[in-house]
Coordinates of N, CA and C in Angstrom, one line a residue:
M1 N 58.4 -18.0 71.7 CA 59.3 -18.7 72.4 C 59.4 -20.0 72.6
P2 N 60.2 -21.1 72.4 CA 60.2 -22.5 72.5 C 59.6 -22.9 74.2
D3 N 58.7 -24.0 74.3 CA 58.2 -24.2 75.3 C 59.5 -24.4 76.7
N4 N 60.7 -24.9 75.8 CA 62.0 -25.5 76.9 C 62.8 -24.2 76.9
V5 N 62.2 -23.0 76.5 CA 63.4 -21.9 77.1 C 62.8 -21.1 78.0
R6 N 63.2 -20.9 79.0 CA 62.8 -19.9 80.1 C 63.1 -18.3 79.9
P7 N 62.0 -17.8 80.1 CA 62.3 -16.3 79.7 C 63.4 -15.5 80.5
Q8 N 64.2 -14.6 80.3 CA 65.2 -14.2 81.1 C 64.6 -13.1 82.0
V9 N 63.3 -12.4 81.5 CA 62.8 -11.5 82.6 C 61.1 -11.8 82.6
P10 N 61.1 -13.0 83.5 CA 59.4 -13.2 83.4 C 58.4 -12.4 83.6
A11 N 58.6 -11.4 84.2 CA 57.3 -10.4 84.3 C 57.3 -9.6 82.9
A12 N 58.5 -9.3 82.4 CA 58.0 -8.9 80.8 C 57.5 -10.0 79.9
D13 N 57.5 -11.2 80.2 CA 57.2 -12.2 79.1 C 55.6 -12.4 79.5
Q14 N 55.5 -12.3 81.0 CA 54.2 -12.8 81.3 C 53.0 -11.3 80.8
T15 N 53.7 -10.2 80.8 CA 52.8 -9.0 80.4 C 52.7 -9.2 78.9
L16 N 53.7 -9.4 78.4 CA 53.4 -9.5 76.8 C 52.6 -10.4 76.2
R17 N 52.5 -11.6 77.2 CA 51.6 -12.7 76.9 C 49.9 -12.4 77.6
I18 N 50.0 -11.4 78.3 CA 48.4 -10.7 78.8 C 48.0 -10.0 77.5
L19 N 49.0 -9.3 77.0 CA 48.6 -8.0 75.8 C 48.0 -8.9 74.5
S20 N 48.9 -10.1 74.6 CA 48.6 -10.7 73.3 C 47.1 -11.5 73.2
L21 N 47.1 -12.0 74.6 CA 45.9 -12.5 74.9 C 44.7 -11.6 74.9
L22 N 44.6 -10.6 75.2 CA 43.8 -9.6 74.9 C 43.5 -9.4 73.6
A23 N 44.5 -9.3 72.7 CA 44.6 -8.6 71.4 C 43.7 -9.7 70.7
R24 N 43.4 -11.1 70.9 CA 43.1 -12.2 70.4 C 41.6 -12.1 70.5
Q25 N 41.2 -11.5 71.6 CA 39.6 -11.7 72.2 C 39.0 -10.6 71.4
P26 N 37.4 -11.1 71.2 CA 36.5 -10.3 71.0 C 35.8 -9.5 71.9
G27 N 36.3 -9.6 73.0 CA 36.1 -8.4 74.2 C 36.7 -8.6 74.9
P28 N 36.4 -7.9 76.2 CA 37.4 -7.9 77.6 C 37.4 -9.1 78.5
M29 N 38.1 -9.5 79.2 CA 38.3 -10.6 79.7 C 38.3 -10.5 81.5
A30 N 37.8 -11.5 82.2 CA 38.2 -11.4 83.5 C 39.4 -11.8 83.9
A31 N 40.0 -11.1 85.0 CA 41.0 -11.6 85.5 C 41.7 -12.8 85.6
Q32 N 40.6 -13.8 86.3 CA 40.7 -14.9 86.6 C 40.7 -15.9 85.5
T33 N 40.0 -15.3 84.2 CA 40.1 -16.0 83.1 C 41.6 -15.9 82.3
I34 N 42.1 -14.5 82.6 CA 43.4 -14.5 81.9 C 44.5 -15.5 82.6
A35 N 44.2 -15.5 83.8 CA 45.3 -16.2 85.1 C 45.0 -17.6 84.1
T36 N 43.8 -18.1 84.4 CA 43.6 -19.8 84.0 C 44.3 -19.9 82.7
T37 N 43.8 -19.2 81.7 CA 44.2 -19.4 80.2 C 45.9 -19.6 80.0
L38 N 46.5 -18.5 80.7 CA 47.9 -18.3 80.5 C 48.8 -19.2 81.5
G39 N 47.8 -19.7 82.5 CA 48.7 -20.6 83.7 C 49.4 -19.7 84.3
L40 N 49.0 -18.5 84.6 CA 49.9 -17.6 85.6 C 49.1 -17.5 86.8
P41 N 49.8 -17.3 87.9 CA 49.0 -16.7 89.4 C 48.0 -15.6 89.3
R42 N 47.1 -16.1 89.9 CA 46.0 -14.8 89.7 C 46.6 -13.7 90.5
S43 N 47.6 -13.8 91.5 CA 48.0 -12.5 92.2 C 48.8 -11.9 91.2
S44 N 49.6 -12.7 90.3 CA 50.6 -11.8 89.5 C 49.9 -11.1 88.4
V45 N 48.9 -12.0 87.8 CA 47.9 -11.3 86.7 C 47.5 -9.8 87.2
Y46 N 46.8 -9.7 88.4 CA 46.2 -8.5 89.1 C 47.0 -7.5 89.4
H47 N 48.6 -7.8 89.5 CA 49.5 -6.7 89.5 C 50.1 -6.4 88.4
L48 N 50.1 -6.9 87.3 CA 50.5 -7.0 86.1 C 49.5 -6.0 85.5
L49 N 48.2 -6.1 85.5 CA 46.9 -5.3 84.9 C 47.0 -4.2 85.5
A50 N 47.5 -4.0 86.7 CA 47.4 -2.8 87.4 C 48.4 -1.7 86.9
T51 N 49.5 -2.4 86.6 CA 50.7 -1.4 86.2 C 50.1 -1.0 84.7
L52 N 49.9 -2.1 83.8 CA 49.1 -1.7 82.3 C 48.4 -0.9 82.3
E53 N 47.3 -0.9 83.4 CA 46.6 0.3 83.5 C 46.7 1.5 83.8
Q54 N 47.9 1.6 84.5 CA 48.4 2.9 85.0 C 48.9 3.6 83.6
H55 N 49.5 2.9 82.8 CA 50.2 3.2 81.5 C 49.2 3.3 80.2
G56 N 48.0 3.1 80.5 CA 47.1 3.2 79.6 C 46.9 2.0 78.4
Y57 N 47.5 0.8 78.6 CA 47.5 -0.5 77.9 C 46.4 -1.2 78.2
V58 N 45.7 -1.2 79.5 CA 44.4 -2.1 79.6 C 43.6 -0.8 80.3
V59 N 42.1 -1.1 79.8 CA 41.3 -0.9 81.0 C 40.6 -1.7 81.8
H60 N 40.1 -1.3 83.3 CA 39.1 -2.0 84.1 C 37.7 -1.7 83.9
L61 N 36.9 -2.7 83.6 CA 35.7 -2.3 83.7 C 34.9 -3.2 85.0
P62 N 34.8 -2.1 85.9 CA 34.5 -2.4 87.1 C 33.0 -3.2 87.3
G63 N 32.0 -2.7 86.4 CA 30.7 -3.1 86.3 C 30.6 -4.7 85.8
E64 N 31.7 -5.1 85.2 CA 31.8 -6.3 84.4 C 33.0 -7.1 85.2
R65 N 33.7 -6.6 85.8 CA 34.9 -7.1 86.4 C 35.7 -7.8 85.3
R66 N 35.8 -7.1 84.5 CA 36.6 -7.4 83.2 C 37.9 -6.4 82.7
W67 N 38.7 -7.0 81.9 CA 39.8 -6.0 81.4 C 39.8 -6.2 80.1
G68 N 39.9 -5.1 79.4 CA 40.0 -4.8 78.1 C 41.3 -4.0 77.5
L69 N 41.6 -3.9 76.1 CA 43.0 -3.0 75.7 C 42.6 -1.8 75.9
G70 N 43.2 -0.8 76.4 CA 43.3 0.6 76.6 C 43.8 1.3 75.3
T71 N 43.6 2.7 75.5 CA 44.4 3.4 74.1 C 45.8 3.6 74.1
A72 N 46.5 3.2 74.9 CA 48.1 2.9 74.6 C 48.2 1.7 73.7
A73 N 47.4 0.7 73.9 CA 47.6 -0.3 72.8 C 47.1 -0.1 71.8
F74 N 46.0 0.6 71.3 CA 45.7 1.4 69.9 C 46.8 2.3 69.2
E75 N 47.7 2.9 70.3 CA 48.6 3.8 69.8 C 49.5 3.0 68.9
L76 N 49.8 1.5 69.9 CA 51.0 0.6 69.2 C 50.4 0.1 68.0
G77 N 49.2 -0.3 67.7 CA 48.7 -0.6 66.4 C 48.7 0.5 65.6
G78 N 48.6 1.8 65.8 CA 48.9 2.7 64.8 C 50.4 2.8 64.4
G79 N 51.0 2.8 65.5 CA 52.4 2.6 65.2 C 53.1 1.5 64.1
Y80 N 52.3 0.6 64.3 CA 52.7 -0.4 63.6 C 52.2 -0.1 62.1
A81 N 50.8 0.6 62.0 CA 50.5 1.0 60.7 C 51.2 1.7 60.0
R82 N 51.7 2.7 60.7 CA 52.6 4.1 60.3 C 54.1 3.2 59.8
Q83 N 54.3 2.1 59.9 CA 55.6 1.5 59.5 C 55.2 0.6 58.2
Q84 N 54.1 1.1 57.7 CA 54.0 0.6 56.3 C 53.2 -0.4 55.9
P85 N 53.3 -1.5 56.5 CA 52.5 -2.8 55.9 C 51.0 -2.6 55.4
L86 N 50.2 -1.8 56.6 CA 48.6 -1.5 55.8 C 49.0 -0.7 54.9
A87 N 49.4 0.3 54.9 CA 49.8 1.5 53.7 C 50.2 0.7 52.5
R88 N 51.1 0.2 52.5 CA 51.7 -0.8 51.3 C 50.8 -1.4 50.8
L89 N 49.9 -2.4 51.7 CA 48.9 -3.2 51.4 C 47.6 -2.3 50.7
G90 N 47.5 -1.1 51.2 CA 46.3 -0.7 51.0 C 45.9 0.3 49.8
R91 N 47.6 0.8 49.6 CA 47.4 2.0 48.5 C 46.9 1.7 47.2
P92 N 47.7 0.2 46.7 CA 46.8 0.1 45.5 C 45.4 -0.3 45.4
L93 N 44.9 -0.6 46.3 CA 43.4 -1.0 46.5 C 42.8 0.2 46.4
L94 N 43.5 1.2 47.1 CA 42.3 2.7 47.3 C 42.8 3.5 45.9
A95 N 43.8 3.2 45.1 CA 44.1 3.7 43.9 C 42.8 3.2 42.8
A96 N 42.8 1.8 42.9 CA 41.8 1.2 42.1 C 40.3 1.8 42.3
L97 N 40.0 1.8 43.9 CA 38.8 2.4 44.4 C 38.7 3.6 43.9
S98 N 39.4 4.9 43.9 CA 39.3 6.2 43.4 C 39.1 5.8 42.1
D99 N 39.8 5.4 41.1 CA 39.6 5.3 39.8 C 38.1 4.8 39.4
R100 N 37.8 3.9 39.9 CA 36.6 3.3 39.8 C 35.2 4.3 40.3
V101 N 35.2 5.0 41.4 CA 34.3 5.4 41.4 C 34.2 7.0 41.4
G102 N 35.6 7.4 40.9 CA 35.8 8.9 40.8 C 35.6 10.2 41.6
E103 N 35.9 9.4 42.8 CA 36.1 10.2 44.0 C 37.3 9.9 44.9
S104 N 37.6 11.1 45.8 CA 38.8 10.2 46.7 C 38.6 9.4 47.6
A105 N 39.6 8.7 48.0 CA 39.5 7.6 49.0 C 40.8 7.5 49.7
H106 N 40.5 7.3 51.2 CA 41.6 7.2 52.2 C 41.3 6.2 53.1
L107 N 42.3 5.7 53.8 CA 42.9 4.8 54.6 C 43.0 5.1 56.0
A108 N 42.3 5.0 57.0 CA 42.8 5.4 58.5 C 42.9 4.3 59.3
V109 N 43.5 4.7 60.6 CA 43.5 3.6 61.5 C 43.3 4.2 62.9
L110 N 42.9 3.6 64.1 CA 42.5 4.3 65.1 C 43.8 4.5 65.9
A111 N 44.0 5.6 66.7 CA 45.0 6.1 67.5 C 44.1 6.7 68.6
G112 N 43.9 6.0 69.6 CA 43.2 6.3 71.1 C 41.9 6.7 70.1
R113 N 41.3 8.0 70.7 CA 40.2 8.6 70.4 C 40.1 9.1 69.3
D114 N 41.4 9.1 68.2 CA 41.4 9.7 67.3 C 41.5 8.9 65.9
V115 N 41.7 9.2 64.5 CA 41.8 8.2 63.4 C 43.1 9.0 62.7
L116 N 43.9 7.9 62.5 CA 45.1 8.7 61.9 C 45.1 8.3 60.2
Y117 N 45.4 9.2 59.4 CA 45.0 9.0 58.0 C 46.5 8.5 57.6
I118 N 46.7 7.3 56.9 CA 47.7 6.6 56.4 C 47.9 6.8 55.0
V119 N 46.9 6.5 54.2 CA 46.6 6.6 52.6 C 45.6 7.7 52.3
E120 N 46.0 8.3 51.4 CA 44.9 9.0 50.6 C 45.1 9.2 49.2
E121 N 44.3 8.7 48.4 CA 44.3 9.1 46.8 C 43.2 10.1 46.6
R122 N 43.6 11.0 45.8 CA 42.8 12.1 45.4 C 42.2 11.8 44.0
A123 N 41.0 11.9 43.6 CA 40.6 11.7 42.3 C 41.0 13.0 41.7
P124 N 41.0 12.7 40.4 CA 41.4 14.0 39.2 C 40.1 14.7 39.4
R125 N 40.4 16.3 39.4 CA 39.9 17.6 39.7 C 39.1 17.5 40.9
R126 N 39.7 16.8 41.9 CA 38.8 17.0 43.2 C 39.8 17.7 44.1
P127 N 39.3 18.5 44.9 CA 40.0 19.6 45.9 C 40.6 18.8 46.9
A128 N 41.6 19.4 47.3 CA 42.5 18.6 48.6 C 41.4 18.5 49.7
L129 N 41.7 17.6 50.7 CA 40.7 17.1 51.6 C 41.6 17.5 52.8
V130 N 40.8 17.7 53.8 CA 41.7 17.6 55.5 C 42.4 16.4 55.7
T131 N 41.8 15.3 54.7 CA 42.3 13.8 55.8 C 43.6 13.3 54.8
D132 N 44.7 14.4 54.8 CA 45.8 13.9 54.3 C 46.6 13.0 55.1
V133 N 47.6 12.3 54.4 CA 48.5 11.4 55.4 C 49.0 12.1 56.5
G134 N 49.1 11.5 57.8 CA 49.6 12.0 58.8 C 48.7 12.7 59.8
V135 N 47.4 13.1 59.4 CA 46.5 13.7 60.0 C 45.5 13.1 61.1
R136 N 45.6 13.7 62.1 CA 44.5 12.8 63.1 C 43.4 13.8 63.3
L137 N 42.0 13.2 63.2 CA 40.9 13.8 63.6 C 40.1 12.8 64.7
P138 N 39.3 13.5 65.2 CA 38.4 12.9 66.3 C 37.5 11.7 65.6
A139 N 38.2 10.7 66.1 CA 37.2 9.3 65.5 C 35.8 9.4 65.7
H140 N 35.2 10.1 66.6 CA 33.7 10.0 66.4 C 33.0 11.0 65.5
L141 N 33.8 11.9 65.1 CA 33.4 12.7 64.0 C 33.5 12.1 62.7
T142 N 34.4 11.3 62.3 CA 34.8 10.6 60.7 C 34.2 9.5 60.7
A143 N 33.7 9.3 59.4 CA 33.2 7.9 58.5 C 34.5 7.1 59.0
T144 N 35.4 7.1 59.1 CA 36.3 6.2 59.1 C 36.3 5.6 60.7
G145 N 36.3 6.9 61.3 CA 36.2 6.6 63.1 C 35.3 5.8 63.4
R146 N 34.1 6.3 63.0 CA 32.8 5.7 63.2 C 32.6 4.1 62.7
A147 N 33.2 3.6 61.6 CA 33.2 2.4 61.1 C 33.9 1.8 62.3
M148 N 35.1 1.9 62.3 CA 35.9 1.2 63.5 C 35.5 1.3 64.9
L149 N 34.8 2.4 65.2 CA 34.4 2.4 66.6 C 33.1 1.4 66.9
A150 N 32.3 1.1 65.7 CA 31.4 0.4 65.8 C 31.4 -1.2 65.6
A151 N 32.8 -1.4 65.1 CA 33.3 -2.6 65.5 C 34.1 -3.2 66.7
L152 N 34.2 -2.2 67.8 CA 34.8 -2.4 68.8 C 33.8 -3.0 69.7
P153 N 34.2 -3.8 70.8 CA 33.1 -4.3 72.0 C 32.7 -2.8 72.5
R154 N 31.4 -2.9 72.7 CA 30.7 -1.5 73.5 C 31.5 -1.1 74.6
E155 N 32.1 -2.1 75.5 CA 32.7 -1.6 76.9 C 34.0 -0.9 76.2
Q156 N 34.3 -1.4 74.9 CA 35.8 -0.5 74.8 C 35.3 0.9 74.2
V157 N 34.3 1.1 73.6 CA 33.9 2.4 73.4 C 33.5 3.3 74.6
R158 N 33.1 2.8 75.6 CA 32.4 3.5 76.8 C 34.1 3.8 77.3
A159 N 35.2 2.9 77.6 CA 36.2 3.4 78.1 C 37.0 4.2 77.1
L160 N 37.0 4.4 76.1 CA 37.4 5.6 75.5 C 36.7 6.9 75.3
F161 N 35.4 6.8 75.4 CA 34.4 8.0 75.8 C 33.6 8.0 76.8
P162 N 34.1 8.2 78.2 CA 33.4 8.0 79.4 C 32.4 9.0 79.6
D163 N 32.8 10.2 78.9 CA 31.8 11.4 79.4 C 31.7 12.4 78.1
A164 N 31.0 13.4 78.4 CA 30.8 14.8 77.3 C 32.2 15.2 76.9
T165 N 33.1 15.1 78.1 CA 34.6 15.9 77.6 C 35.2 15.4 76.6
A166 N 34.9 14.0 76.5 CA 35.9 13.1 75.4 C 35.3 13.2 74.1
L167 N 34.2 14.1 74.1 CA 33.8 14.1 72.4 C 33.8 15.7 71.9
T168 N 34.8 15.9 71.4 CA 35.3 17.3 71.0 C 34.2 17.4 69.4
Q169 N 34.3 18.8 69.5 CA 33.7 19.3 68.1 C 34.4 20.0 67.1
R170 N 34.1 19.9 66.2 CA 34.7 20.7 65.1 C 33.9 21.9 64.4
H171 N 32.4 21.8 64.0 CA 32.0 22.5 63.5 C 30.2 22.5 64.3
G172 N 30.4 22.3 65.5 CA 29.3 22.4 66.2 C 28.1 20.9 65.7
V173 N 28.8 20.2 65.2 CA 27.6 19.1 64.6 C 28.6 17.7 65.2
G174 N 27.6 16.5 65.3 CA 28.3 15.4 65.6 C 27.8 14.9 67.1
P175 N 28.1 13.9 67.4 CA 27.6 13.4 68.8 C 28.2 14.2 69.8
A176 N 27.3 14.6 70.7 CA 28.2 15.3 72.0 C 28.1 14.4 73.3
T177 N 27.4 13.6 73.4 CA 27.4 12.8 74.4 C 27.4 11.5 74.4
P178 N 28.0 10.4 75.3 CA 28.3 9.0 75.1 C 27.1 8.5 74.8
R179 N 25.7 8.8 75.2 CA 24.6 8.1 74.6 C 24.3 8.5 73.2
S180 N 24.7 9.8 72.9 CA 24.3 9.8 71.1 C 25.3 8.9 70.5
L181 N 26.5 9.1 71.1 CA 27.4 8.3 70.2 C 27.1 6.7 70.2
R182 N 26.6 6.1 71.3 CA 26.3 4.9 71.2 C 24.7 4.7 70.3
E183 N 24.0 5.4 70.3 CA 23.0 5.3 69.2 C 23.4 5.7 67.9
L184 N 24.5 6.5 67.3 CA 25.0 6.5 66.2 C 25.6 5.2 65.9
L185 N 26.4 4.7 66.7 CA 27.1 3.3 66.3 C 26.4 2.3 66.2
R186 N 24.9 2.1 66.8 CA 24.2 1.0 66.6 C 23.6 1.0 65.1
E187 N 23.4 2.6 64.8 CA 22.7 2.6 63.6 C 24.1 2.3 62.3
V188 N 25.2 2.6 62.7 CA 26.3 2.2 61.7 C 26.5 0.5 61.7
R189 N 26.3 -0.1 62.9 CA 26.5 -1.9 62.9 C 25.0 -2.0 62.2
A190 N 23.9 -1.4 62.0 CA 22.9 -2.0 61.1 C 22.9 -2.0 59.9
A191 N 23.5 -0.7 59.7 CA 23.5 0.0 58.2 C 24.7 -1.1 57.5
G192 N 26.1 -1.5 58.5 CA 27.2 -2.3 57.6 C 28.1 -1.3 57.5
H193 N 28.0 0.0 57.2 CA 29.0 0.9 57.1 C 28.7 2.4 57.6
A194 N 29.6 3.2 57.8 CA 29.4 4.6 58.6 C 29.7 5.7 57.8
S195 N 28.6 6.8 58.1 CA 28.9 7.9 57.2 C 28.8 9.4 58.0
E196 N 29.1 10.3 57.1 CA 29.1 11.7 58.0 C 28.8 12.7 56.9
N197 N 28.5 14.0 57.2 CA 28.0 14.8 56.2 C 28.2 16.1 57.0
G198 N 29.5 16.4 56.4 CA 29.6 18.1 56.9 C 30.2 18.1 58.3
E199 N 30.5 17.0 58.9 CA 30.9 16.8 60.4 C 32.5 17.2 60.3
V200 N 33.2 16.9 59.4 CA 34.6 16.9 59.2 C 34.8 18.1 58.7
T201 N 34.5 18.1 57.2 CA 34.4 19.5 56.5 C 33.3 19.8 56.0
P202 N 32.8 21.1 56.1 CA 31.6 21.5 55.6 C 31.5 21.5 54.0
G203 N 30.5 20.9 53.6 CA 30.1 20.6 52.2 C 30.8 19.3 51.6
F204 N 31.6 18.4 52.5 CA 31.9 17.2 51.8 C 31.2 15.8 52.6
R205 N 31.0 14.9 52.0 CA 30.3 13.6 52.7 C 31.3 12.6 52.8
S206 N 31.1 11.7 53.4 CA 32.3 10.6 53.4 C 31.3 9.2 53.9
V207 N 31.7 8.2 53.3 CA 31.0 6.7 53.8 C 32.3 6.1 54.1
A208 N 32.4 4.9 55.0 CA 33.7 4.1 55.1 C 33.0 2.8 55.7
A209 N 34.0 1.7 55.4 CA 34.1 0.1 56.0 C 35.0 0.0 56.7
P210 N 34.7 -0.8 58.0 CA 35.9 -1.1 58.6 C 36.7 -2.2 57.6
V211 N 38.1 -2.4 58.2 CA 38.9 -3.7 57.7 C 39.1 -4.4 59.1
L212 N 38.6 -5.5 59.2 CA 38.8 -6.3 60.1 C 39.9 -7.4 60.1
D213 N 40.6 -7.5 61.3 CA 41.9 -8.5 61.3 C 41.2 -9.9 61.7
H214 N 42.4 -10.8 61.6 CA 41.9 -12.4 62.0 C 41.0 -12.2 63.3
A215 N 41.1 -11.5 64.1 CA 40.4 -11.5 65.6 C 39.0 -10.7 65.4
G216 N 38.8 -10.2 64.4 CA 37.4 -9.4 64.2 C 37.7 -8.0 64.7
W217 N 38.8 -7.5 64.9 CA 39.0 -6.2 65.3 C 39.3 -5.2 64.2
P218 N 38.7 -4.0 64.4 CA 39.2 -2.9 63.1 C 40.6 -2.4 63.2
A219 N 41.4 -3.2 62.3 CA 42.9 -2.8 61.9 C 42.6 -1.5 61.4
A220 N 41.7 -1.3 60.4 CA 41.8 0.3 59.9 C 40.4 0.3 59.2
A221 N 40.2 1.5 58.4 CA 39.0 1.7 57.5 C 39.1 2.6 56.5
V222 N 38.4 2.1 55.4 CA 38.3 2.4 53.8 C 37.4 3.7 54.0
A223 N 37.5 4.7 53.3 CA 36.3 5.8 53.2 C 36.4 6.3 51.7
I224 N 35.4 6.8 51.3 CA 35.2 7.5 50.1 C 34.8 9.0 50.6
T225 N 35.1 10.0 49.7 CA 34.9 11.4 50.2 C 34.3 11.8 49.0
W226 N 33.5 12.5 49.1 CA 32.9 13.6 47.7 C 32.3 14.8 48.0
P227 N 32.1 15.6 47.2 CA 31.4 17.1 47.5 C 29.9 16.6 47.7
A228 N 29.1 17.3 48.6 CA 28.1 17.6 49.0 C 26.9 18.0 47.5
E229 N 27.8 19.2 47.2 CA 26.9 19.8 46.1 C 27.2 19.4 44.7
G230 N 27.0 19.7 43.8 CA 27.2 19.0 42.5 C 26.3 17.7 42.2
P231 N 26.9 17.1 40.8 CA 26.2 15.7 40.7 C 26.1 14.9 41.8
L232 N 24.5 14.5 41.8 CA 24.0 13.6 42.8 C 24.6 12.5 42.8
R233 N 25.2 11.8 44.1 CA 26.0 10.3 44.3 C 25.1 9.6 45.0
D234 N 25.1 8.2 44.6 CA 24.5 7.3 45.3 C 25.3 6.9 46.3
A235 N 25.0 7.3 47.4 CA 25.7 7.3 48.9 C 25.6 5.6 48.8
D236 N 24.7 4.8 49.1 CA 24.7 3.4 48.9 C 25.7 2.6 48.1
A237 N 25.7 3.3 47.0 CA 26.5 2.4 46.2 C 28.2 2.7 46.2
L238 N 28.2 3.9 46.7 CA 29.7 4.3 47.2 C 29.9 3.6 48.4
A239 N 29.0 3.4 49.6 CA 29.3 2.6 50.6 C 29.6 1.2 50.0
E240 N 28.9 0.8 49.3 CA 29.2 -0.9 48.8 C 30.5 -0.9 48.3
A241 N 31.0 0.0 47.4 CA 32.5 0.3 47.0 C 33.3 -0.1 48.1
A242 N 33.3 0.9 49.2 CA 34.2 1.0 50.0 C 34.5 -0.5 50.8
I243 N 33.2 -1.1 51.1 CA 32.7 -2.4 51.8 C 33.6 -3.3 51.2
V244 N 33.7 -3.4 49.9 CA 34.2 -4.3 48.9 C 35.9 -4.4 49.0
S245 N 36.1 -3.1 49.0 CA 37.8 -2.7 49.2 C 38.1 -3.2 50.6
A246 N 37.6 -3.0 51.6 CA 37.8 -3.0 52.9 C 38.0 -4.2 53.3
A247 N 37.0 -5.3 52.5 CA 37.1 -7.0 52.6 C 38.3 -7.1 52.0
E248 N 38.6 -6.7 50.7 CA 39.9 -7.1 50.0 C 40.9 -7.0 50.7
L249 N 41.3 -5.6 51.6 CA 42.3 -5.4 52.1 C 42.4 -6.4 53.8
A250 N 41.0 -6.8 54.2 CA 41.1 -7.6 55.1 C 41.7 -9.0 54.7
R251 N 41.1 -9.3 53.7 CA 41.9 -10.5 53.3 C 43.7 -10.6 53.1
R252 N 44.0 -9.6 52.6 CA 45.3 -9.3 52.2 C 46.1 -9.2 53.6
I253 N 45.8 -8.7 54.7 CA 46.3 -8.6 56.0 C 45.8 -10.1 56.7
G254 N 45.3 -10.9 56.0 CA 45.2 -12.2 56.9 C 43.9 -12.8 57.6
R255 N 42.8 -11.8 57.2 CA 41.6 -12.5 57.6 C 41.2 -13.6 56.7
P256 N 40.4 -14.6 57.3 CA 40.0 -15.6 56.7 C 38.8 -15.3 55.9
A257 N 38.7 -15.7 54.4 CA 37.4 -15.3 53.7 C 36.0 -15.4 54.5

């Protein structure tokens, strides 16, 4: 909005400015910093943040006295992805990736504590996977989810998974406590990619890499899935292929090289 145009609904304008500011940051912010950055009264910022928290768009981190984006904000991001931009840009890349490695590839976005699959490219003579377009799975169990969660600020992960009840299971394997999830995500960050082995579907393995946007936030993740039995596959080589494709998709959605 041009500086000389006054918003007709100031509270709505201020709310959107707060959300936009938080979306551009690498981590949560203090309310005072938000107020100073946007030139808004501190009292107004606190009232707006409280309302946004009630609706799940922000979360308050009392120990740090900071505010970050909540699960409802991630749902908005997933909604944007479902309206095709990421899918359209990612589909040809995943088709090429699947052809190159000879395995199925898919693209997913975060939707709260879940991942939502928006593209799947099934390799010839490979079975159908549970990761079909439109399917949602627990983020902490999937390679795509782990790749994206590892790229989030740790405070954001704690807000999404505050206790063991948030960590659902499919086959009795995978992180069952926030601490075990944190340890797993540390390993993902150290490796530069995520993996899972039979935690989504017994007998199948996956590797994944995050697609980071211009602010360094995980807009999506690229994954490759293959049968655990049969010809031995080099998981590290497949992970590198996913990383390359994820980096190219990041470039196409506007992340600087």
